mmCIF file of C-alpha atoms and ligand atoms in Angstrom:
data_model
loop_
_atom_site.group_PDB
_atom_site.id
_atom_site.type_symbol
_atom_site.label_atom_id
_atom_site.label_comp_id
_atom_site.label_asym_id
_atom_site.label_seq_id
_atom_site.Cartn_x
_atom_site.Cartn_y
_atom_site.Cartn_z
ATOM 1 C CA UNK W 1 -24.513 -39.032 -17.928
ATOM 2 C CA UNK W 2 -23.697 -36.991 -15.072
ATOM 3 C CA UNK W 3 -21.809 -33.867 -16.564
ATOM 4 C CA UNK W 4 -18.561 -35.417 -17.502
ATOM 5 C CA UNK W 5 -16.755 -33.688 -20.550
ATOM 6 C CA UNK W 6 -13.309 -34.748 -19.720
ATOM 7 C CA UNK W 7 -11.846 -38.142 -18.560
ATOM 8 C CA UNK W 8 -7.944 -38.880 -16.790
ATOM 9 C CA UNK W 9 -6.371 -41.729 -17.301
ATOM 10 C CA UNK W 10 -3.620 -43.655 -15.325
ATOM 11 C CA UNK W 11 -1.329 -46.458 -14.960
ATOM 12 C CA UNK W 12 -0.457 -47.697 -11.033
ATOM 13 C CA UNK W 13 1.297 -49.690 -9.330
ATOM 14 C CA UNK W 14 2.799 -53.046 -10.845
ATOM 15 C CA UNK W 15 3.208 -52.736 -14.915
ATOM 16 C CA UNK W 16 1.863 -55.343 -16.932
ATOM 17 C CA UNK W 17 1.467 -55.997 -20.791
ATOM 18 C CA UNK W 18 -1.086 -54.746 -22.648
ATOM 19 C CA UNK W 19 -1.495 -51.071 -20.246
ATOM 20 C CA UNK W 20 -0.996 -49.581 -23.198
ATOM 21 C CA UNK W 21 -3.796 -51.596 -25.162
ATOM 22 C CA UNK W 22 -6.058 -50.450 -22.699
ATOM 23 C CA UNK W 23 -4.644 -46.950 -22.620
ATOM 24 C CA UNK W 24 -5.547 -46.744 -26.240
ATOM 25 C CA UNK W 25 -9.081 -48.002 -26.082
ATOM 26 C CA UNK W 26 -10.404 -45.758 -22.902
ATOM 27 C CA UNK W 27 -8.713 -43.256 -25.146
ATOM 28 C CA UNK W 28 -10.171 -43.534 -28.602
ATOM 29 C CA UNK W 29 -13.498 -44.445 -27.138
ATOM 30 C CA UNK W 30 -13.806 -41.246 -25.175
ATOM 31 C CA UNK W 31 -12.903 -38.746 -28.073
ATOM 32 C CA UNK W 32 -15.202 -41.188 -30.389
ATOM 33 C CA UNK W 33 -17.687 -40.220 -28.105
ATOM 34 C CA UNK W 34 -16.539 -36.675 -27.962
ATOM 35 C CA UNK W 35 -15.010 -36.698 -24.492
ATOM 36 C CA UNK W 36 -12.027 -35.020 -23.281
ATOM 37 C CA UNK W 37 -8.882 -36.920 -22.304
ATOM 38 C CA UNK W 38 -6.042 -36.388 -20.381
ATOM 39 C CA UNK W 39 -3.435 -38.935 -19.603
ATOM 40 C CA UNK W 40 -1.571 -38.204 -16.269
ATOM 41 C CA UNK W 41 1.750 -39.715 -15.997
ATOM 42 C CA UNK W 42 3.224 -41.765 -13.240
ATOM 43 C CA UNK W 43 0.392 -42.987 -11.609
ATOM 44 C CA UNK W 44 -1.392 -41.306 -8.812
ATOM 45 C CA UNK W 45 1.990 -39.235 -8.789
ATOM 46 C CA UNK W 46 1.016 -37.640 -11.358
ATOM 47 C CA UNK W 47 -2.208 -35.839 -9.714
ATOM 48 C CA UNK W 48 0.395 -34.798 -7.149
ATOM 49 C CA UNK W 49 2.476 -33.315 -9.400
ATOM 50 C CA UNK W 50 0.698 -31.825 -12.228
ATOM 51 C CA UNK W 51 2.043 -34.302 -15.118
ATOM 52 C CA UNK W 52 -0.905 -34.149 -17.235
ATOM 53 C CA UNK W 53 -1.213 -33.626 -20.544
ATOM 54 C CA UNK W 54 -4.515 -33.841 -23.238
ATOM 55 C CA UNK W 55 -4.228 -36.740 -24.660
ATOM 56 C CA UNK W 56 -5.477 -37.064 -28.704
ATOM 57 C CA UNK W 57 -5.711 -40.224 -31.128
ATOM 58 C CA UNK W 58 -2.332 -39.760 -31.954
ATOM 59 C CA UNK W 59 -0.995 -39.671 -28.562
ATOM 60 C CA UNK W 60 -2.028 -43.060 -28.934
ATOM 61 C CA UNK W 61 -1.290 -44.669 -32.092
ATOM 62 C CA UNK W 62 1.270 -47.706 -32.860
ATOM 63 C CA UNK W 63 1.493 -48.612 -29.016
ATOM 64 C CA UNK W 64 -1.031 -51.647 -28.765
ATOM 65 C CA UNK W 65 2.345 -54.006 -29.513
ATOM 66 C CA UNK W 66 4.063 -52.413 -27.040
ATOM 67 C CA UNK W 67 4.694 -53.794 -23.309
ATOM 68 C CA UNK W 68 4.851 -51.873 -20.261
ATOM 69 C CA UNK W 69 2.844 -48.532 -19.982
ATOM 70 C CA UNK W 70 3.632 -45.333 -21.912
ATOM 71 C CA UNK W 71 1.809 -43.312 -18.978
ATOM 72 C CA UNK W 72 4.747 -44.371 -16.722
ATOM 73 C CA UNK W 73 3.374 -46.019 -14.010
ATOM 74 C CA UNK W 74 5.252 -45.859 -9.845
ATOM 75 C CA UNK W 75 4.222 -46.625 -5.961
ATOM 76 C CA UNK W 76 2.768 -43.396 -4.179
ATOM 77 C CA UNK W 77 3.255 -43.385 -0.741
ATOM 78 C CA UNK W 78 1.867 -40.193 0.102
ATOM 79 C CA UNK W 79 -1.744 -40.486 -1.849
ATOM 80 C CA UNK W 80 -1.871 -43.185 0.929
ATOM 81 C CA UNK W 81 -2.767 -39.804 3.362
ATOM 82 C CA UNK W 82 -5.338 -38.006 3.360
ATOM 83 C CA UNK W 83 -3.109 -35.104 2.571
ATOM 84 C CA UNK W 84 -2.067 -36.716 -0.700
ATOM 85 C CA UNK W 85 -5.406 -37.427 -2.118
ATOM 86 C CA UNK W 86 -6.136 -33.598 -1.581
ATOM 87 C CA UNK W 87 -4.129 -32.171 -3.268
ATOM 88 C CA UNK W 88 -4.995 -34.959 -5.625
ATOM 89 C CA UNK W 89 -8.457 -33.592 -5.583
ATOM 90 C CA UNK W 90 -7.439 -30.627 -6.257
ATOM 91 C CA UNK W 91 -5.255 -31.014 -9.179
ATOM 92 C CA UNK W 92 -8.116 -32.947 -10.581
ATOM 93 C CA UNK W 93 -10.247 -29.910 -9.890
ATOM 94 C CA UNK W 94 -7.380 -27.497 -11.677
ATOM 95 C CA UNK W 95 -7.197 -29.520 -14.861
ATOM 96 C CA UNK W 96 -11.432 -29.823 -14.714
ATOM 97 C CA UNK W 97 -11.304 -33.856 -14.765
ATOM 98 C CA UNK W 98 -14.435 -34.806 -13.939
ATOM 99 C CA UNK W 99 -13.736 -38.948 -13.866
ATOM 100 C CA UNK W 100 -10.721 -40.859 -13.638
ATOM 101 C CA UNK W 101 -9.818 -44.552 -15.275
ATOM 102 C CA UNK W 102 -7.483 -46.203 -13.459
ATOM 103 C CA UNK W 103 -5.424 -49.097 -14.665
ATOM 104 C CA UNK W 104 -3.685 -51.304 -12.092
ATOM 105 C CA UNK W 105 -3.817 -54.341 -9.375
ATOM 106 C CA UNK W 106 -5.040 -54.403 -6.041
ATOM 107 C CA UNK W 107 -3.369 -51.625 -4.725
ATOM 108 C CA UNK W 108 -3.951 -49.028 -7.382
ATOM 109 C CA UNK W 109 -7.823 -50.191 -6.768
ATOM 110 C CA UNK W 110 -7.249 -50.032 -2.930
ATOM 111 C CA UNK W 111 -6.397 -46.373 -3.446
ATOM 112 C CA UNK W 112 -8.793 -45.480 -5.681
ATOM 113 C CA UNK W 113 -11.972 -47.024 -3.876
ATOM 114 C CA UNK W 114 -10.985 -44.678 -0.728
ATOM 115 C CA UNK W 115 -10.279 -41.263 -2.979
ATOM 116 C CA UNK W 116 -13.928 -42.045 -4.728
ATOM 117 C CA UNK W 117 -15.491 -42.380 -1.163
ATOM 118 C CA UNK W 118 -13.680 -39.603 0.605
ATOM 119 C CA UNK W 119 -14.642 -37.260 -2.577
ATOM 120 C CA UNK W 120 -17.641 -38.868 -4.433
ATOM 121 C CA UNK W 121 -15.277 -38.776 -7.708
ATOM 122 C CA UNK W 122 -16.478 -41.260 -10.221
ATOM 123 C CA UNK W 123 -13.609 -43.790 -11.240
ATOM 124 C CA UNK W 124 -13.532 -46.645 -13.128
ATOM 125 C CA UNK W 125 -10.942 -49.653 -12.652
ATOM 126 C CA UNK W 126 -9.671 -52.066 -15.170
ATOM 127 C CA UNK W 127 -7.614 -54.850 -13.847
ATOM 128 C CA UNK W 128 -4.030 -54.640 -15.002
ATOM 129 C CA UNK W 129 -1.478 -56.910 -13.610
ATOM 130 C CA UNK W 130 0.114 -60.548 -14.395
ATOM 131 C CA UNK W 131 -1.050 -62.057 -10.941
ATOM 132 C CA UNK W 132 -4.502 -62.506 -11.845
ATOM 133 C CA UNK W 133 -5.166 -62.281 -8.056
ATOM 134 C CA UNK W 134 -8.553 -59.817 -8.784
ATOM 135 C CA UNK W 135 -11.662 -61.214 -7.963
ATOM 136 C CA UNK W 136 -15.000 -60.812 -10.218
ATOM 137 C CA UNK W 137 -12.833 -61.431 -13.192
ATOM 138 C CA UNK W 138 -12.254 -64.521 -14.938
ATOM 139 C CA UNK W 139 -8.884 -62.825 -16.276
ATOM 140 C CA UNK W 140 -6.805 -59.743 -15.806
ATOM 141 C CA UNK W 141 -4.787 -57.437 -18.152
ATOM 142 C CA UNK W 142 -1.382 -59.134 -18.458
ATOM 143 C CA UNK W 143 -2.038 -62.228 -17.301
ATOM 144 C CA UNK W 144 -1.994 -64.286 -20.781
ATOM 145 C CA UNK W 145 1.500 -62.611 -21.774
ATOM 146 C CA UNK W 146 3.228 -63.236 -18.474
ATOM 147 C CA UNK W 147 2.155 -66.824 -18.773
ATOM 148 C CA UNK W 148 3.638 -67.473 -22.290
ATOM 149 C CA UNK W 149 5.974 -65.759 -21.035
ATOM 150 C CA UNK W 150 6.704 -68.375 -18.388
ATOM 151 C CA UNK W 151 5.919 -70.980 -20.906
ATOM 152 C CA UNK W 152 8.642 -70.369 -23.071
ATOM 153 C CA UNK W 153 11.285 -69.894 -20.517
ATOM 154 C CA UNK W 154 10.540 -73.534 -19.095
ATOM 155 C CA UNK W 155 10.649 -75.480 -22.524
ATOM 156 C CA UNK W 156 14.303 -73.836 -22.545
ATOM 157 C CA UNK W 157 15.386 -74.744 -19.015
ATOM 158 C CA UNK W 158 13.706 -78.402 -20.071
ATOM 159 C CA UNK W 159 16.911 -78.428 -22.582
ATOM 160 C CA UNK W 160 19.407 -78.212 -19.509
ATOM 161 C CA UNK W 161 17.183 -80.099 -16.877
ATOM 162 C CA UNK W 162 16.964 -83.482 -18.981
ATOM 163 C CA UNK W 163 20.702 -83.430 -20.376
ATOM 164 C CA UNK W 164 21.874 -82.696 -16.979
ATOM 165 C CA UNK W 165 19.184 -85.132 -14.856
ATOM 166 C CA UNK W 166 18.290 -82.103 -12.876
ATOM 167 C CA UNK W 167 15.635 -81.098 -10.691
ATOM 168 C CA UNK W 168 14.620 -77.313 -11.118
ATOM 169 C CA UNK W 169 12.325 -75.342 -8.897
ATOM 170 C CA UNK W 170 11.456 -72.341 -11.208
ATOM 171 C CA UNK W 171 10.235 -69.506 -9.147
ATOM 172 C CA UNK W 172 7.109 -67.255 -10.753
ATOM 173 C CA UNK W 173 5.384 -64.286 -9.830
ATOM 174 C CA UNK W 174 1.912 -63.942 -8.538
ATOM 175 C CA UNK W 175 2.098 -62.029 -5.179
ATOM 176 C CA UNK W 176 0.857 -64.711 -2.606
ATOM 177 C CA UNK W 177 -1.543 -66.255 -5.553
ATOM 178 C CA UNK W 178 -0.721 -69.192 -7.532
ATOM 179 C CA UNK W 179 -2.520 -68.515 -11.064
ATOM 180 C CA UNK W 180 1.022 -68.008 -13.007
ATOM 181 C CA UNK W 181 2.515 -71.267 -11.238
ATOM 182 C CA UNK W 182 -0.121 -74.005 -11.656
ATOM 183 C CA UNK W 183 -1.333 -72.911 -15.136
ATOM 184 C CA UNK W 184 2.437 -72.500 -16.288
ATOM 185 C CA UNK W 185 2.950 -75.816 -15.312
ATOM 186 C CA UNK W 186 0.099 -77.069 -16.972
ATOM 187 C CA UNK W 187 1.200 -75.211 -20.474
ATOM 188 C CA UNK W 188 4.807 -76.634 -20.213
ATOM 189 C CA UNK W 189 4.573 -79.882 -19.135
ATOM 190 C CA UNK W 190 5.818 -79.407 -15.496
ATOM 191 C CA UNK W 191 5.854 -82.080 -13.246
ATOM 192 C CA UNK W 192 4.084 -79.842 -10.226
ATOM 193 C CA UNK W 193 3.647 -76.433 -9.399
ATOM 194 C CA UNK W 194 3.668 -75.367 -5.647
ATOM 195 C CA UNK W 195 1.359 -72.738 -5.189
ATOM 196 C CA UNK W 196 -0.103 -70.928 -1.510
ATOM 197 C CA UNK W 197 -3.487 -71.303 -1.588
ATOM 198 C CA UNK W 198 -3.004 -75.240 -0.549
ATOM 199 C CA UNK W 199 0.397 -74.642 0.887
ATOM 200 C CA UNK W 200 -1.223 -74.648 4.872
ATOM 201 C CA UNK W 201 -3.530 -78.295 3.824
ATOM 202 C CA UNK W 202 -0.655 -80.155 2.091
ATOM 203 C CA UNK W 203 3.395 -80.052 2.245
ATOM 204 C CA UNK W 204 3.270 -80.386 -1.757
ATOM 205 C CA UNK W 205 6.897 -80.574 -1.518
ATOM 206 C CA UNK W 206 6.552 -84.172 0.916
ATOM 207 C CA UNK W 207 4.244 -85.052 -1.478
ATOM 208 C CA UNK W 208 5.908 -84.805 -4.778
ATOM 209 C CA UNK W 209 9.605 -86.430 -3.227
ATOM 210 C CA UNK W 210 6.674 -89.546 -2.125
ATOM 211 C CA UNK W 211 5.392 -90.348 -5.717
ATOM 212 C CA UNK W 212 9.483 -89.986 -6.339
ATOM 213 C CA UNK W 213 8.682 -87.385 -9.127
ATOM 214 C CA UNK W 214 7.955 -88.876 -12.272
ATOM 215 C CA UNK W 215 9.955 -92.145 -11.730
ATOM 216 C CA UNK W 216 9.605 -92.594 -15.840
ATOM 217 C CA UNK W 217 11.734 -89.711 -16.000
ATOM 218 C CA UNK W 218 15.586 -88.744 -15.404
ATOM 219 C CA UNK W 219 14.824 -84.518 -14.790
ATOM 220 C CA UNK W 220 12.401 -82.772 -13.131
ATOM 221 C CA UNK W 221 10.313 -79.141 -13.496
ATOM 222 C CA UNK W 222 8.262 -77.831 -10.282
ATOM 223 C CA UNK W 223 7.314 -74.509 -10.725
ATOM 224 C CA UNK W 224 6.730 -72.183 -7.212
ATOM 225 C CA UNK W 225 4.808 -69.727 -6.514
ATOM 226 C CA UNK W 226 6.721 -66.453 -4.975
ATOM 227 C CA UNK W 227 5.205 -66.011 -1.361
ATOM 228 C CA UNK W 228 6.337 -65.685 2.167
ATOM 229 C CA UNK W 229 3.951 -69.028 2.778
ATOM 230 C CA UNK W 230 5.888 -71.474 0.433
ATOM 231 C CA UNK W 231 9.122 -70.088 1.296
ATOM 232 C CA UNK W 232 9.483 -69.399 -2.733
ATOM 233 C CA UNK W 233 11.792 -71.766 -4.764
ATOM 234 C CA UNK W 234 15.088 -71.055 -2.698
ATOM 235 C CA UNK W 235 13.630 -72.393 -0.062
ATOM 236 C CA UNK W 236 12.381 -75.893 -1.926
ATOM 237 C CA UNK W 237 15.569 -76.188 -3.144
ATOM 238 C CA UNK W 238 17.001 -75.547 0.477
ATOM 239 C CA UNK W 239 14.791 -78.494 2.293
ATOM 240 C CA UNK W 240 15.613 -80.488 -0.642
ATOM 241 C CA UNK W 241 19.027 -80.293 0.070
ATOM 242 C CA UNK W 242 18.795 -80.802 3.722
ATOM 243 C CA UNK W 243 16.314 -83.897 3.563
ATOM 244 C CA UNK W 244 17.245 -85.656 0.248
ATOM 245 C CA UNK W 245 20.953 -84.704 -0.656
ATOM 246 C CA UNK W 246 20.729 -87.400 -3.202
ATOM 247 C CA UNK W 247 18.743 -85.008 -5.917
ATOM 248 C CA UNK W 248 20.835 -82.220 -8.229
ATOM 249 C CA UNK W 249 18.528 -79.593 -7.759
ATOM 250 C CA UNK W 250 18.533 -75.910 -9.278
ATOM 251 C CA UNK W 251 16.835 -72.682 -8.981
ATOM 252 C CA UNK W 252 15.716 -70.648 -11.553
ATOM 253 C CA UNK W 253 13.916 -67.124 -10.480
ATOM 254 C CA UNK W 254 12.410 -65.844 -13.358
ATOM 255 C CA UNK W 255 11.710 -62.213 -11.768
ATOM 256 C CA UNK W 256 11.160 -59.509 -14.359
ATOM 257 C CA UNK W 257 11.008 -61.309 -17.664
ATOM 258 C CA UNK W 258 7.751 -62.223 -16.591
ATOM 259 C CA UNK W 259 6.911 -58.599 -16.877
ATOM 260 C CA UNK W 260 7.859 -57.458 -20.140
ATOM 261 C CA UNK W 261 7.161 -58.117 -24.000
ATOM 262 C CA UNK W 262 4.707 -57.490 -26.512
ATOM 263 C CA UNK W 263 1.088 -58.201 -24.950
ATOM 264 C CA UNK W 264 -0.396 -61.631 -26.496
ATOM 265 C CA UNK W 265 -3.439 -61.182 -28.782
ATOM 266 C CA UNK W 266 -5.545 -62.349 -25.858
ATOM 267 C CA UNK W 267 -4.495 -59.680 -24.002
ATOM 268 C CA UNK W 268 -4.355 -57.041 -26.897
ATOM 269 C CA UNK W 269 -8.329 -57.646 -26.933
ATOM 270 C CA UNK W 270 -9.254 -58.299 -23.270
ATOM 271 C CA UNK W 271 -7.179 -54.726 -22.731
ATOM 272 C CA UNK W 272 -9.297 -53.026 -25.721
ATOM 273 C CA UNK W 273 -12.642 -54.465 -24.579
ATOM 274 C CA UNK W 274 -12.314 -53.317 -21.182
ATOM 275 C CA UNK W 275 -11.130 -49.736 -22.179
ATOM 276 C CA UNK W 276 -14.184 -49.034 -24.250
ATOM 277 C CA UNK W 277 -16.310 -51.039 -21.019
ATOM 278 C CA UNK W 278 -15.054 -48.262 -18.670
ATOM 279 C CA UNK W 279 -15.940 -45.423 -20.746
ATOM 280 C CA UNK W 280 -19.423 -47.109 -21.486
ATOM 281 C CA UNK W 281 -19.644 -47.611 -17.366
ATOM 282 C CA UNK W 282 -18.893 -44.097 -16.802
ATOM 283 C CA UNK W 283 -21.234 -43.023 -18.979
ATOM 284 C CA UNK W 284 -23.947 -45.281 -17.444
ATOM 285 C CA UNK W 285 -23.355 -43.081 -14.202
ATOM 286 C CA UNK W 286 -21.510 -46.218 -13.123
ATOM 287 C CA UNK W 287 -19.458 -46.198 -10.133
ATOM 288 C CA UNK W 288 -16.494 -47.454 -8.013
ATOM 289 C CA UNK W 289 -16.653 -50.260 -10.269
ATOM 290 C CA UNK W 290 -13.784 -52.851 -11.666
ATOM 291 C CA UNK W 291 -14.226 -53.258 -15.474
ATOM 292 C CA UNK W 292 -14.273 -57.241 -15.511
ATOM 293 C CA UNK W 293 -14.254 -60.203 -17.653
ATOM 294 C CA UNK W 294 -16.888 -63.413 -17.080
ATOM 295 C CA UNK W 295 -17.743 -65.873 -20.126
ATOM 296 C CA UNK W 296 -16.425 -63.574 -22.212
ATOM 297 C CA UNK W 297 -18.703 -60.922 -20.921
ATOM 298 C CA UNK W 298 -17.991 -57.770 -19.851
ATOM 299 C CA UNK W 299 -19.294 -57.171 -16.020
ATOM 300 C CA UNK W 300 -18.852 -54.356 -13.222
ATOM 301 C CA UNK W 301 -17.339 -55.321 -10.359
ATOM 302 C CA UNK W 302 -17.695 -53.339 -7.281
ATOM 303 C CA UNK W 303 -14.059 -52.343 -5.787
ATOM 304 C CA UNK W 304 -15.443 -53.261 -2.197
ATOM 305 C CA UNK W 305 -15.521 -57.132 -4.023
ATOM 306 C CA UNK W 306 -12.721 -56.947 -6.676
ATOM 307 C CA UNK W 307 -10.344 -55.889 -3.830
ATOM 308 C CA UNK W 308 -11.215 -57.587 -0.618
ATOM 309 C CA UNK W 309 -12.418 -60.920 -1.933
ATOM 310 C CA UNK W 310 -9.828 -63.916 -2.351
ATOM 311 C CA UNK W 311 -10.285 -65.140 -5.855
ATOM 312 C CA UNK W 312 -10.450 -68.914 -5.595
ATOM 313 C CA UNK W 313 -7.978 -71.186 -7.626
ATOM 314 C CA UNK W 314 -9.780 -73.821 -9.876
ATOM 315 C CA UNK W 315 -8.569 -76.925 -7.731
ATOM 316 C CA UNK W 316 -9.796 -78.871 -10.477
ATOM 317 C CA UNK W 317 -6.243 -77.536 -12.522
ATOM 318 C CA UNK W 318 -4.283 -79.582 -10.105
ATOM 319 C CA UNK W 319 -5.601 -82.866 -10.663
ATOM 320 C CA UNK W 320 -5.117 -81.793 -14.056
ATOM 321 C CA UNK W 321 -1.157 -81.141 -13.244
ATOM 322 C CA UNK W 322 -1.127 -84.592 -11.406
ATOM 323 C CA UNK W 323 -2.654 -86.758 -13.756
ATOM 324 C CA UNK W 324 -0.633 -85.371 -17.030
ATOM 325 C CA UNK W 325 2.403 -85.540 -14.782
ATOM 326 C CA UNK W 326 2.209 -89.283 -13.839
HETATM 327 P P1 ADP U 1 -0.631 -52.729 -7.533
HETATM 328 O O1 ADP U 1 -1.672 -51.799 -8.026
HETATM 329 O O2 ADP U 1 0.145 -53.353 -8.641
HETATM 330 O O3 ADP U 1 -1.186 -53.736 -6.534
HETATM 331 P P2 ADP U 1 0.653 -51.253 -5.300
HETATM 332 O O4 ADP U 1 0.140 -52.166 -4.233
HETATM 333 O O5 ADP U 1 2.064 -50.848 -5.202
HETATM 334 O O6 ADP U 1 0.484 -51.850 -6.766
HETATM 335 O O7 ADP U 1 -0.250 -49.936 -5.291
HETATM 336 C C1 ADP U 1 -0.010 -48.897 -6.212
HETATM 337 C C2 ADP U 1 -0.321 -47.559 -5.589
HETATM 338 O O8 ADP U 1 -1.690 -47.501 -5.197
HETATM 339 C C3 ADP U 1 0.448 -47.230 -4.317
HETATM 340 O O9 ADP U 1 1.729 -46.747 -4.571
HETATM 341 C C4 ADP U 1 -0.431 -46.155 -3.709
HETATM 342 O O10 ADP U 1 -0.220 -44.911 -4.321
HETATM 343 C C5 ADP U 1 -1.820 -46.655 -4.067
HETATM 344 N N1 ADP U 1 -2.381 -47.403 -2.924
HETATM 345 C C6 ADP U 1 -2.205 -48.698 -2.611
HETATM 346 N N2 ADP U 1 -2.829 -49.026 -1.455
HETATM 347 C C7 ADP U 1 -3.423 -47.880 -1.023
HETATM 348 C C8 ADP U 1 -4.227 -47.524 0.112
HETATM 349 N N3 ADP U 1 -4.540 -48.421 1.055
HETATM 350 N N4 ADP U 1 -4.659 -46.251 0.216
HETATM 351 C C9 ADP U 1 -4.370 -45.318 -0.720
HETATM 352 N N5 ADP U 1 -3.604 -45.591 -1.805
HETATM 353 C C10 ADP U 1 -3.150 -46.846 -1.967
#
């Protein structure tokens, strides 16, 4: 191992359930293997302005159950310049970190590919966020909660959508990727899920009014996909009204909910696996990698991949949707 005696650790960008698992197990696993820690707060903010402390076991004890990040996480515009990331550098330099882990989605990895270029500074990534938009891993940190999450809030609007005779568009997160929507519809019985990655092949929306939703049925549950592509549910709802004024329809945007809570158990361990993976990786002289998840095995994932490739959608899932929906 290339001369590393003490590790940083942060939270960027986006929160998402089980940061603090993850927190916890880069943590533990360093001082287990008698590294330094120090947890810098408010994401790459934090290296601009000093708020660093050492962290110790106890800094992280009874937080695995908890939600959200206790690092703080927040958007940095200016360690977008190259005058951010040096003083960056140099804070790192000041508190003698020798290797960063940083916890976050694509932009958090964005940033931290180009700081390990322009200053050869070994970092490790682990994929936090509930889009599951990274590629390389079959899963991200989050991902399971936030779709539970989901899951729970449509078998309650289900109550009001059948004793009503409603149709509901039910708007989810997922940043221009459709993982949340078509596996959330899947889990709660939705009739469709309108997601962007087929949005330019099909107009799912022409599509689902055609079969006349589930003509069995008296209510209806599509869930969208947020994204400038599909227009996001207000704007189903809106060409709904326009073109077929005979329907009831709602909209339901579940924004932030999706967020928060107690990390699932799946995520608990995906987040501790992957915290003692990136100290391993750093230890292995690995670099500019993404701690990932494939067949249940842990993998590095280059950033250059993680970040710039498109992580396909299993099309398979929607024939799933449409058959179980007929
Ligand atoms: P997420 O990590 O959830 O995708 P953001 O896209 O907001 O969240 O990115 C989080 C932070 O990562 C930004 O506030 C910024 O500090 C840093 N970042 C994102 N993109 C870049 C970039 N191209 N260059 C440098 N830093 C970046």
């Amino acid at each position: 191992m290339a001369n590393i005696k003490c590790i940083g650790i942060l939270t960027s960008g986006g929160d998402a359930p089980g940061m603090n698992a993850a927190i916890r197990a880069v943590t533990r696993t360093a001082i287990y293997n008698e590294l330094e820690v120090k947890g810098i707060f408010r994401g790459y903010k934090g290296l601009l302005t000093g708020e660093i402390v050492p962290f110790k076991t106890n800094n992280v004890s009874n937080i695995i159950q908890q939600g959200g990040t206790i690092l703080k996480t927040a958007r940095c515009i200016e360690f977008r310049e190259p005058e951010g990331r040096k003083i960056a550098y140099e804070t790192l330099q000041k508190e003698e970190i020798d290797a960063l882990v940083v916890i976050g989605g694509d932009g958090s990895l964005t940033g931290a590919r180009i700081f390990a270029q322009e200053y050869e500074f070994p970092i490790v990534g682990l994929p936090g966020t509930i889009d599951n938009d990274l590629y390389g891993t079959d899963t991200t940190i989050g991902y399971d909660t936030a779709l539970n999450t989901i899951m729970e809030a449509v078998d309650k609007i289900r109550d009001t959508a059948s004793s009503h005779e409603r149709l509901f568009f039910i708007e989810v997160m997922g940043r221009d990727a459709g993982f949340l929507a078509l596996n959330g519809a899947i889990a709660s019985g939705a009739e469709a899920a309108i997601i962007p990655e087929i949005w330019t092949e099909v107009d799912q929306l022409e599509e689902l009014i055609k079969n006349g939703f589930r003509k069995s049925k008296n209510s209806s549950i599509v869930l969208v996909a947020e994204s400038e592509i599909t227009g996001g549910a207000m704007g189903m709802a809106e060409r709904v009204q326009k073109e077929y004024p005979q329907y009831d329809v709602r909209v339901t945007i579940l924004g932030h909910i999706q967020r928060g809570g107690s990390p699932t158990a799946c995520d608990r361990i995906l987040a501790s696996r992957m915290g003692e993976a990136a100290i391993d990786a750093l230890m292995e002289d690995q670099r500019n990698v993404m701690i990932g998840i494939q067949n249940d095995s842990i993998v590095y994932v280059p950033f250059s991949k993680a970040i710039k490739k498109e992580k396909p959608i299993n099309r398979d899932l929607l024939n799933t949707l449409r058959i179980l929906s007929t």
